Rosetta silent file (secondary structure, phi, psi, omega in degrees, C-alpha in Angstrom):
SEQUENCE: MIIERVIEEAQPYLKGLKIKDTIIGISLIGLEISNNHVF
SCORE:     score description
SCORE:     0.000 S_00000001
   1 L     0.000  167.898 -176.554    0.038    0.076    0.000 S_00000001
   2 H   -69.462  -39.224 -178.735    0.967    3.615   -0.389 S_00000001
   3 H   -69.137  -30.233  179.470    1.409    4.397    3.335 S_00000001
   4 H   -65.519  -45.192 -176.963    3.820    1.477    3.805 S_00000001
   5 H   -66.385  -41.898  171.480    5.963    2.990    0.900 S_00000001
   6 H   -65.263  -39.730 -179.464    5.853    6.452    2.510 S_00000001
   7 H   -72.187  -34.236  176.145    6.885    5.209    5.874 S_00000001
   8 H   -62.315  -41.555 -176.659    9.677    3.060    4.352 S_00000001
   9 H   -76.977  -28.953  175.212   11.028    6.145    2.529 S_00000001
  10 H   -79.102   -9.448 -171.285   10.739    8.418    5.673 S_00000001
  11 H   -50.240  -52.052 -176.222   12.445    6.005    8.096 S_00000001
  12 H   -59.528  -22.084  178.669   15.851    7.939    8.105 S_00000001
  13 H   -90.602  -12.938 -167.772   13.975   11.185    8.986 S_00000001
  14 H  -111.003    7.002 -176.684   11.812    9.658   11.554 S_00000001
  15 L   -52.236  118.482 -176.335   14.349    7.951   13.713 S_00000001
  16 L    86.160   -2.060  178.263   13.204    8.171   17.366 S_00000001
  17 L  -113.229  163.542 -179.281    9.815    9.730   16.450 S_00000001
  18 L  -122.243  153.731 -177.077    6.345    8.049   16.189 S_00000001
  19 E   -90.969  125.074 -175.500    3.556    8.882   13.581 S_00000001
  20 E   -92.316  -40.842 -177.602    0.647   10.388   15.454 S_00000001
  21 E  -151.676  148.519 -175.549   -1.941   10.776   12.453 S_00000001
  22 E  -129.830  133.778  169.158   -1.964    9.882    8.980 S_00000001
  23 E  -129.272  137.605 -175.347   -4.371   11.378    5.973 S_00000001
  24 E  -128.816  121.183  169.224   -4.558    9.772    2.750 S_00000001
  25 L  -126.960 -170.926 -175.085   -6.440   11.338   -0.140 S_00000001
  26 L   -68.720  -38.244 -178.348   -6.533   11.012   -3.906 S_00000001
  27 L  -122.527   13.022 -177.753   -3.771   13.577   -4.297 S_00000001
  28 L  -137.352  131.706  170.144   -2.640   14.090   -0.760 S_00000001
  29 E  -132.108  126.660  175.419   -0.788   12.145    1.903 S_00000001
  30 E  -124.592  146.845  178.952    0.015   13.837    5.175 S_00000001
  31 E  -126.515  136.524  158.622    1.771   12.657    8.228 S_00000001
  32 E  -109.419  125.206 -177.099    1.908   14.104   11.777 S_00000001
  33 E  -106.218  178.160 -162.811    4.783   12.973   13.871 S_00000001
  34 L   -65.500  -32.604 -176.650    5.316   13.099   17.659 S_00000001
  35 L   -78.365   17.121 -178.253    7.344   16.317   17.612 S_00000001
  36 L    58.781   18.708  172.695    4.018   17.896   15.995 S_00000001
  37 L   -78.857  138.670  172.757    5.703   18.448   12.535 S_00000001
  38 E  -110.825  127.325 -170.623    3.375   17.817    9.521 S_00000001
  39 L  -116.047    0.000    0.000    4.685   16.341    6.215 S_00000001
C-alpha cells in the first residue's frame, strides 16, 4: 500500500519519532509525527 511506501522512505528522517496521525486522499498524503511536525 501507499502508506507503507511513505513510511519506508521516511524512516531515516523519523528515527526516534512516532507517527501520530495519517491523512490519505486522492492527491494528498499527510503525516503528523510526535514532535508535531506535519509532512
